[in-house]
Coordinates of C-alpha atoms in Angstrom, one line a residue:
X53 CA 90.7 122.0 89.3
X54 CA 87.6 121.2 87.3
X55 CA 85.3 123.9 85.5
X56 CA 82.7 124.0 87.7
X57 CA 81.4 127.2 85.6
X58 CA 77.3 126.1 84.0
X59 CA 78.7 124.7 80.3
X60 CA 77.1 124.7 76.9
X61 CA 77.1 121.0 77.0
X62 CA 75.4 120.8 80.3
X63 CA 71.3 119.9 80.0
X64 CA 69.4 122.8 80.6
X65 CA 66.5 121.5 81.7
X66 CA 65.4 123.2 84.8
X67 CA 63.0 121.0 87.6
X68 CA 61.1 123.4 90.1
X69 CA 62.3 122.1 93.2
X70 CA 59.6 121.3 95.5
X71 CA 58.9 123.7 98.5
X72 CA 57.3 122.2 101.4
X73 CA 54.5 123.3 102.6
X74 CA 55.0 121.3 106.3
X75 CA 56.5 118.7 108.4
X76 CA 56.8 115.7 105.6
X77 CA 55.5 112.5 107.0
X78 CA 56.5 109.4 104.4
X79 CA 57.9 106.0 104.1
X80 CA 60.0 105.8 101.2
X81 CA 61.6 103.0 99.7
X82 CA 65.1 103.1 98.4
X83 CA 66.6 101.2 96.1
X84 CA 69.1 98.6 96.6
X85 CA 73.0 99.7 96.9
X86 CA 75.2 100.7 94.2
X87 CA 78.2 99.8 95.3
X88 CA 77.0 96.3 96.4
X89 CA 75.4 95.8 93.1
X90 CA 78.8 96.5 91.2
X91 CA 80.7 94.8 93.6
X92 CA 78.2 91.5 93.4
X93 CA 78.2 91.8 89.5
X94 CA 81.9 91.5 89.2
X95 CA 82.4 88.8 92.2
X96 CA 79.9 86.8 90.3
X97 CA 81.4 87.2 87.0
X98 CA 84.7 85.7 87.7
X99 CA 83.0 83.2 90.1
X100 CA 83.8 79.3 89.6
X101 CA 79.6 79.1 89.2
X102 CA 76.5 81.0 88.5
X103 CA 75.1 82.9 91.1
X104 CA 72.1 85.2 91.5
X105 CA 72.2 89.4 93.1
X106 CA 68.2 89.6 94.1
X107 CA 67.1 93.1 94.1
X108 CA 69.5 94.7 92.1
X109 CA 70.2 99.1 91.8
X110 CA 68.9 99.1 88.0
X111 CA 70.8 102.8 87.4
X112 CA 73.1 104.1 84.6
X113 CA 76.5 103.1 86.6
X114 CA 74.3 99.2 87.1
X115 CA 73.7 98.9 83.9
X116 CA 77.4 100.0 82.5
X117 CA 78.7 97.4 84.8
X118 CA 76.4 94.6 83.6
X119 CA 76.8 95.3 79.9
X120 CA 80.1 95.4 80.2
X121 CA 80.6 92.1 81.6
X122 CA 78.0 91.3 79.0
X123 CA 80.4 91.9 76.3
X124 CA 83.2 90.7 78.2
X125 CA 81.2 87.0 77.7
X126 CA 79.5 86.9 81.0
X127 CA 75.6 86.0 80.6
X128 CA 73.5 88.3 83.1
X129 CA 70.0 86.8 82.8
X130 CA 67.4 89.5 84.7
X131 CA 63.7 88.7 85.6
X132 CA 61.5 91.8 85.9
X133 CA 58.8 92.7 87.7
X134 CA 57.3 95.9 86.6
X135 CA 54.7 96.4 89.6
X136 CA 57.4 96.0 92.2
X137 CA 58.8 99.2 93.3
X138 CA 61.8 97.7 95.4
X139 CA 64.2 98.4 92.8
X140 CA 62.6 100.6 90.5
X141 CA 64.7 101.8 87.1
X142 CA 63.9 103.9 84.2
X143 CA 63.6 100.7 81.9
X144 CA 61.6 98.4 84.5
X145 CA 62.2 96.8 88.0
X146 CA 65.1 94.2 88.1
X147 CA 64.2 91.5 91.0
X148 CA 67.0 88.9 90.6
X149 CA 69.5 88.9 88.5
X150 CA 71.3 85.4 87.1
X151 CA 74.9 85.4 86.6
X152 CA 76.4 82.6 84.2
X153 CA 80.2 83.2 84.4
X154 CA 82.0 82.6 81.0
X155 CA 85.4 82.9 80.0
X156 CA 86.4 86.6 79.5
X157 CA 87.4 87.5 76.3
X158 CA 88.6 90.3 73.8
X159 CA 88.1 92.2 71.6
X160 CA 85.6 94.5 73.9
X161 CA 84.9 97.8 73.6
X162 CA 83.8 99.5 77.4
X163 CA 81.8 101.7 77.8
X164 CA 82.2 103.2 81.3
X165 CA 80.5 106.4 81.7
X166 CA 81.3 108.4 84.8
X167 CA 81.0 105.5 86.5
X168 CA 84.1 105.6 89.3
X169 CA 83.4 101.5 89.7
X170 CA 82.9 100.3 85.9
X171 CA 86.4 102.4 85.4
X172 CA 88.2 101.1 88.7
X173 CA 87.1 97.8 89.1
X174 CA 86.9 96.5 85.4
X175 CA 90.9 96.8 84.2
X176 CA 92.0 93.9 86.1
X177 CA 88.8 91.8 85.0
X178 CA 89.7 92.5 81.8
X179 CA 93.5 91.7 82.5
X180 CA 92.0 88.1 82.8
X181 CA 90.7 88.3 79.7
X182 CA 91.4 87.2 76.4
X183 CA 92.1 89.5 74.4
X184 CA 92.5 93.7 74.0
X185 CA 89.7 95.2 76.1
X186 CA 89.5 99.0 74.9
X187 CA 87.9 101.9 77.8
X188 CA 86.3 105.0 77.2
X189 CA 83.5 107.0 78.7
X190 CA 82.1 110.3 79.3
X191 CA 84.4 113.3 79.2
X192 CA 84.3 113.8 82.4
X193 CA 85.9 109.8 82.8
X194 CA 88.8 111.4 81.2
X195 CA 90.0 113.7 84.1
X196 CA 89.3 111.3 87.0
X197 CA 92.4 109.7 88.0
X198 CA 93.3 105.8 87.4
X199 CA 96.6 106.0 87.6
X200 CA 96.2 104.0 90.7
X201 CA 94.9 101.1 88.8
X202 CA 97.0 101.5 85.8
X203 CA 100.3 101.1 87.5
X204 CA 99.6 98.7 89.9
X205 CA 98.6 96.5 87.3
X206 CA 101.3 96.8 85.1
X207 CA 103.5 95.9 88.4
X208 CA 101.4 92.5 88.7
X209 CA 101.7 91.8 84.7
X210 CA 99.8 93.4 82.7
X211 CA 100.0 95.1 79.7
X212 CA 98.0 98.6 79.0
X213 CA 98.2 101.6 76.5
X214 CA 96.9 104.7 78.2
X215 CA 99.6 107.0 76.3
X216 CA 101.0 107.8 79.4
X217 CA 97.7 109.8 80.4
X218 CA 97.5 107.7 83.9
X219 CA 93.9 108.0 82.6
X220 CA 90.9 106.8 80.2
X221 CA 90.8 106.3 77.3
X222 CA 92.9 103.0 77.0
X223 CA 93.4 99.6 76.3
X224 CA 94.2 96.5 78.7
X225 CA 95.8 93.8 76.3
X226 CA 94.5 90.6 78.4
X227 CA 96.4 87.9 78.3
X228 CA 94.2 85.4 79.7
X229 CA 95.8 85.2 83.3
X230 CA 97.7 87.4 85.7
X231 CA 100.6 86.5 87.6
X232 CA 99.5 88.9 90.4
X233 CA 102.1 89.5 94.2
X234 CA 102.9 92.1 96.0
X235 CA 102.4 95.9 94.9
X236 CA 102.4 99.5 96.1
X237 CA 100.2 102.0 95.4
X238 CA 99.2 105.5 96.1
X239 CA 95.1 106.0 96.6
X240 CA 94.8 108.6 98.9
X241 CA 92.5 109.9 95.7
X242 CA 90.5 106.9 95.8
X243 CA 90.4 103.7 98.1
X244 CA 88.6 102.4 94.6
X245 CA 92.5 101.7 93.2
X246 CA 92.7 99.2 96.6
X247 CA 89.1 97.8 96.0
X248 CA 89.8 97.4 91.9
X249 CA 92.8 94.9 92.6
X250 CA 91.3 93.1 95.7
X251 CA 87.7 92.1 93.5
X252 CA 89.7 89.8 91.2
X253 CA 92.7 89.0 93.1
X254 CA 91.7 85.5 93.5
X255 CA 91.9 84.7 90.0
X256 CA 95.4 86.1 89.9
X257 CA 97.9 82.9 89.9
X258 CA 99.4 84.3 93.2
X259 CA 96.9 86.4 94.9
X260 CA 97.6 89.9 95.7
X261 CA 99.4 92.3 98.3
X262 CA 98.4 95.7 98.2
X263 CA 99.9 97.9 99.9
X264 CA 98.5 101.7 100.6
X265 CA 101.5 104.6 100.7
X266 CA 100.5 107.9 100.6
X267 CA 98.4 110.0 102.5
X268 CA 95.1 108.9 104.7
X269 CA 93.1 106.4 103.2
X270 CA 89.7 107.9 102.3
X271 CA 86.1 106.1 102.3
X272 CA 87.4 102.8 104.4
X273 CA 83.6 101.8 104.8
X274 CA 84.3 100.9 100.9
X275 CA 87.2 98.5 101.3
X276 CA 85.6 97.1 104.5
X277 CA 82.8 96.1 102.3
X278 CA 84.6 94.8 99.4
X279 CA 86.7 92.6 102.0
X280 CA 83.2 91.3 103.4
X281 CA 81.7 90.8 99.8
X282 CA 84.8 88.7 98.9
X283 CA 84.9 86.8 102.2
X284 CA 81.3 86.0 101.4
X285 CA 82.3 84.0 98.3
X286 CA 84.7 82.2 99.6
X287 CA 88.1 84.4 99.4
X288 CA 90.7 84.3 102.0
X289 CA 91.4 88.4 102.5
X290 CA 93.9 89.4 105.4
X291 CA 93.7 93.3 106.5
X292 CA 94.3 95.5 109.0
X293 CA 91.4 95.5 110.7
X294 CA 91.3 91.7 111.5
X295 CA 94.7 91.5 113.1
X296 CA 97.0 92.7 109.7
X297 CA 99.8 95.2 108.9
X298 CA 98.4 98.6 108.8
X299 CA 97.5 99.4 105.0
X300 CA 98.1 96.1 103.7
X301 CA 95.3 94.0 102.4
X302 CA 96.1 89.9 100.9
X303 CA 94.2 88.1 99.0
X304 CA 94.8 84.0 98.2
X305 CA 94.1 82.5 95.0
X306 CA 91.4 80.4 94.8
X307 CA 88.5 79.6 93.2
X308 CA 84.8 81.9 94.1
X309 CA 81.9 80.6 94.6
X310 CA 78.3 81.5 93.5
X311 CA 76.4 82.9 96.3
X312 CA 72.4 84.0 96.2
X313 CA 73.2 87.3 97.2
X314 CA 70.3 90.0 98.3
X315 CA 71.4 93.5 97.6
X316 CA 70.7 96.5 101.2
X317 CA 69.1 99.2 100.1
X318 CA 71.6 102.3 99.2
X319 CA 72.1 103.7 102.4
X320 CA 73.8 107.3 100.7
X321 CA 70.6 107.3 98.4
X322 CA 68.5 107.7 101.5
X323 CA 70.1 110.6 102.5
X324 CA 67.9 113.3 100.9
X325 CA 64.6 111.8 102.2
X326 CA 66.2 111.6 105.7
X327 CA 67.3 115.3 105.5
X328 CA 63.7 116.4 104.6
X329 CA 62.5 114.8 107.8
X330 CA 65.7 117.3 109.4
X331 CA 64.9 120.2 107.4
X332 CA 60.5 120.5 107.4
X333 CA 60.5 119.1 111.1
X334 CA 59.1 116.2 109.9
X335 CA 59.0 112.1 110.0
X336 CA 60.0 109.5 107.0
X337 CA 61.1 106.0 107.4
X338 CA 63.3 103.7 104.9
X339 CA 62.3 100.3 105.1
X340 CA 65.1 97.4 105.4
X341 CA 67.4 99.7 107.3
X342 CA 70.2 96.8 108.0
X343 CA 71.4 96.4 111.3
X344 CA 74.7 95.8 110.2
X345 CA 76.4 97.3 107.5
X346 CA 79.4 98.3 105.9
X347 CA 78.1 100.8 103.9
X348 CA 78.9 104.2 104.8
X349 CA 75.5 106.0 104.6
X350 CA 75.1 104.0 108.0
X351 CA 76.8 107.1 109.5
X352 CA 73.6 109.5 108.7
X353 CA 72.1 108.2 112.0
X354 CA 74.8 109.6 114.0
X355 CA 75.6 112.8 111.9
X356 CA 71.9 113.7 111.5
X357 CA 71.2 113.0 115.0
X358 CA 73.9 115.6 116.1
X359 CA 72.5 118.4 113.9
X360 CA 69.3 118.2 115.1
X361 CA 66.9 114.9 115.0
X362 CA 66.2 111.5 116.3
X363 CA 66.2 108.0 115.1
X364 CA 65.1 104.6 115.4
X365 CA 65.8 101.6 113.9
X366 CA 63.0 98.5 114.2
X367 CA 62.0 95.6 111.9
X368 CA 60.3 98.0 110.1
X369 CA 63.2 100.4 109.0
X370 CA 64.9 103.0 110.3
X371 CA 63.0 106.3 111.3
X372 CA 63.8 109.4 111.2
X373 CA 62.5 112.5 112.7
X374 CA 63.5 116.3 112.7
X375 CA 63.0 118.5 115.3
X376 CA 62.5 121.8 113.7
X377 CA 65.7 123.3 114.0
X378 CA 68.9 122.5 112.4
X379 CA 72.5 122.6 114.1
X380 CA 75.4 123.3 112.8
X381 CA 78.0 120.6 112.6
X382 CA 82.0 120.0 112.9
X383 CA 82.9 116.7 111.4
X384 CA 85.4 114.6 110.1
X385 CA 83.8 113.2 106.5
X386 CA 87.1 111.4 105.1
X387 CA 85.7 107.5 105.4
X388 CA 82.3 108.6 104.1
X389 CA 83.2 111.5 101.8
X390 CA 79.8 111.0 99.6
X391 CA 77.7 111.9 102.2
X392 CA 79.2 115.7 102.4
X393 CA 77.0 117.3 99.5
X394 CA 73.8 116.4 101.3
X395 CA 75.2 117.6 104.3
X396 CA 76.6 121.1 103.1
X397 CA 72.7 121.3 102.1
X398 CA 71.5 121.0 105.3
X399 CA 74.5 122.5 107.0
X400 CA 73.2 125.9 104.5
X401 CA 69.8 125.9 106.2
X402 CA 71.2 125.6 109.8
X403 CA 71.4 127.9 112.7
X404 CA 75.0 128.2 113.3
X405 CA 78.4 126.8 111.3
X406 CA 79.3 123.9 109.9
X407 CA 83.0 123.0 109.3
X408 CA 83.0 119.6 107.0
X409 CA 86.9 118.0 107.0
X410 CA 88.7 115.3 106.0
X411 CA 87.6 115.5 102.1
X412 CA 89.7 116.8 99.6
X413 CA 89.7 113.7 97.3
X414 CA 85.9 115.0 96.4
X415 CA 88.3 117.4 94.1
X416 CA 88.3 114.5 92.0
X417 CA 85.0 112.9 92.2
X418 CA 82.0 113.0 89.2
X419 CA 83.1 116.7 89.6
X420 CA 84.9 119.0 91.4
X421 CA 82.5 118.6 94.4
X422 CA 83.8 121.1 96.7
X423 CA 84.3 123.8 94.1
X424 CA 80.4 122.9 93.0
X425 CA 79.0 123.7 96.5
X426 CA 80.5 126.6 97.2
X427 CA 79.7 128.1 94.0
X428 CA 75.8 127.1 93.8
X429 CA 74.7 127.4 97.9
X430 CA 77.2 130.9 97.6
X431 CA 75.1 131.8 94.4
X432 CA 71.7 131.3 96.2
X433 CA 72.7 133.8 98.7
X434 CA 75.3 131.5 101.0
X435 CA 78.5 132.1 102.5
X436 CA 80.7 128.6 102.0
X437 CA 84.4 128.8 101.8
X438 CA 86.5 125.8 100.6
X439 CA 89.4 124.6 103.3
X440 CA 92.3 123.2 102.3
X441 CA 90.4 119.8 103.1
X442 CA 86.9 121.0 103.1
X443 CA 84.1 123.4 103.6
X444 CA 83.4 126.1 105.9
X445 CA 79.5 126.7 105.9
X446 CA 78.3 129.7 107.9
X447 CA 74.5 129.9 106.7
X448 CA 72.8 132.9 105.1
X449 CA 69.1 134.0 104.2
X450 CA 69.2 131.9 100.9
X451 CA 66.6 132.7 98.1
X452 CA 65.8 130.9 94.5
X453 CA 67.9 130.8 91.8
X454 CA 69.5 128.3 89.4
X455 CA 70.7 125.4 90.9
X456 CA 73.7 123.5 88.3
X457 CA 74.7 120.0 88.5
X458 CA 77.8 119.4 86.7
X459 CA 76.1 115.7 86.0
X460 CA 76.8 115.1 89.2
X461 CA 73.8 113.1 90.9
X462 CA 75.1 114.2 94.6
X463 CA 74.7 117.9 93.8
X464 CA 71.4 117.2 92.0
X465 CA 70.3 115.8 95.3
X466 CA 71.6 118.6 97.6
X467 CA 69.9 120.9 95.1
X468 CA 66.3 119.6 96.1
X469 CA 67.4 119.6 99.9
X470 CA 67.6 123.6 99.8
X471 CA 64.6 123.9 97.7
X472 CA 62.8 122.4 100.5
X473 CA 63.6 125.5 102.9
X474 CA 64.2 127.8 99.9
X475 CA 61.5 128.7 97.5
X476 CA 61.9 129.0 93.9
X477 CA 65.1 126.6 93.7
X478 CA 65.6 125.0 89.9
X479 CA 67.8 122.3 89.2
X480 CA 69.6 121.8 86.4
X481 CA 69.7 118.8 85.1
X482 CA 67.8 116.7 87.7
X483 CA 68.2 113.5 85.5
X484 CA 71.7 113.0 86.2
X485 CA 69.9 111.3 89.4
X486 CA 69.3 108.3 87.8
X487 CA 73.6 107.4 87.6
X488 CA 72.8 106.0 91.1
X489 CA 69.0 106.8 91.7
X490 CA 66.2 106.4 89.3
X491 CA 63.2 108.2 88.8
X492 CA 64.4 110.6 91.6
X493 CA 61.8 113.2 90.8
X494 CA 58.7 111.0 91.8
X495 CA 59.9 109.6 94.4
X496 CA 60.9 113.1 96.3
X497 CA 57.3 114.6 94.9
X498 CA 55.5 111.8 96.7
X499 CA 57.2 111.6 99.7
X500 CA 56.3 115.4 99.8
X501 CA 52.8 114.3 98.9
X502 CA 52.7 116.5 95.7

């Protein structure tokens, strides 16, 4: 299990959470999705021609994955617009980005991070690749498990030094092409290992078979949208849920091609501004709520509604109102595990338990997620306990206190939930936000009209 005691290498900046006042009444725009940003940045980098990804995330795991394609030879031409605030980032607003594929090629050096995609889905790019592509990242990319990725690639050809760690740092010596076929793998820790080999299976001279053995698949929302990503540019993808064998996804060889692509906005990033309409009582929409979606902060319309609010989604957005009171909640979080820090925030404030299942893999995630919660809502006067697959959350009288982080932006996030109910919350830290969401701070001060 990982530390989750505060650490002399942790920042110790402190932000006064916020305490409202009232009922919050705001329309907040989020900015576009992580995971369809990464996704869409390596799609179009092995694409057959250049493509564009209009309204970007710019965020620290964004901006790993595009320099690292970067050095990888892929151009990434970006027009900024510094007065829009779709897709606001610490270094400017991204509007569009312009992909020019290239041919990959080594030697790189890449930089990932603690970004679970730039460390997942970049290996077999760089299998394609020309040359020895050397990973490393934070310390923290160290203990997060690869070994998924690592030995399913070695299966379809490739060659990597990891020192037997099953883990960063390490080297993938590309040799310009993959021979690719069938291959088993365990990622019952991640369904990233099944989404890392399905991105560039079409470049691989036969495709790929991937076949999941182990334990229940966590976060299927992810795959499902990887699947519709790659169908989008042109790659044939059989899977289970279209008529294939359980836990078996294909992917046929062939060429992709360059798509105009307009990234949703993060759906999990609007999770705090929806809960503050849950927790004060109080009203906020997010514009450009899609109708569709894979993505699996889609499932905070149900899981809110059920502990205590309303919603309704129109061409303006989805919006979101609290009722005043909060109600416990017993739910199964395996296929949209992010979600469960925000919800063990608002689970702390409500008026009876919470039991949150189904996530274990979280163990294993930018920290050790369930140990984090329990430790800092238990510390602010809470009573969580961790389950074998989860949290128990029978709320308490919480008061202030320090808040830690672990540079974990979900636990950042859940931080300034409680301090909404909770006065004299600090977090620690409250920059990690921008790995996913930038400039956090403002945008939560003016929703709260601070």
């Amino acid at each position: 299990m990982t530390d989750t005691s505060p650490r002399s290498d942790l920042h110790t900046d402190l932000w006064p959470a916020p305490y409202a006042s009232g009922a919050v009444d705001a329309t907040v725009t989020v900015p576009g999705s992580k995971s369809v940003t990464n996704r869409g940045l390596v799609l179009a980098a092995l694409a057959a021609e250049p493509g564009w990804l209009r309204r970007p995330l710019r965020s620290r795991d964004t901006l790993l994955m595009a320099e690292a394609l970067r050095t990888l030879g892929v151009k990434i031409e970006e027009t900024v617009n510094s007065s829009s605030s779709v897709a606001g980032g610490p270094d400017g607003t991204g509007e569009a980005w312009r992909i020019i594929p290239a041919g990959l090629h080594g030697p790189a050096t890449v930089d990932v991070g603690n970004a679970g995609t730039v460390m997942r889905f970049l290996p077999p790019v760089a299998a394609l690749a020309d040359g020895p592509v050397h990973f490393d990242g934070d310390a923290r990319s160290h203990e997060r498990p690869l070994h998924g990725v690592i030995d399913a690639l070695r299966v379809l050809g490739a060659r990597i030094d990891d020192d037997g760690r099953g883990a960063l740092p390490m080297t993938v010596h590309g040799g310009g092409a993959l021979d690719g076929g069938p291959v088993e793998i365990d990622a019952s820790s991640s369904s990233q290992f099944v989404s890392a080999l399905l991105l560039s299976a079409p470049r691989f001279n036969q495709g790929v078979e991937v076949r999941h053995v182990g334990a229940k698949l966590p976060s299927l929302p992810h795959i499902r949208m990887t699947v519709d990503m790659l169908r989008v540019v042109g790659a044939q993808v059989d899977e289970p849920e279209t008529g294939g064998e359980p836990n078996v996804w294909r992917v046929s060889p062939s060429a992709l091609l360059g798509r105009d692509l307009t990234v949703e906005p993060d759906l999990s990033n609007a999770q705090p501004f929806l809960a503050a309409a849950l927790v004060t009582g109080g009203r906020v929409t997010i514009p450009d709520w899609p109708a569709r979606t894979t993505q699996p902060g889609d499932a905070l319309r149900e899981i809110f509604t059920e502990m205590g609010g309303s919603c309704e989604l129109t061409e303006a957005g989805l919006t979101f109102t609290g009722t005043g009171r909060i109600h416990g909640i017993d739910v199964d979080l395996s296929e949209v595990g992010e979600l469960t820090p925000g919800i063990a925030a608002v689970a702390a404030l409500a008026d009876s338990p919470s039991t949150l299942r189904g996530v274990a893999h979280l163990r294993l995630h930018e920290t050790d997620r369930l140990a984090a919660l329990t430790k800092e809502i238990n510390e602010l006067g809470g009573d969580v306990t961790e389950t074998e697959d989860g949290l128990s959350i029978r709320p308490r009288p919480l008061h202030g206190g320090v808040f830690h982080t672990y540079h974990d932006h979900r636990m950042a996030t859940a931080g300034a939930i409680i301090g909404l109910a909770v006065e004299g919350v600090e977090i620690e830290n409250v920059a990690t936000t921008a790995k996913t969401l930038p400039d956090f701070p403002r945008m939560w001060t003016e929703m709260l009209g601070v």
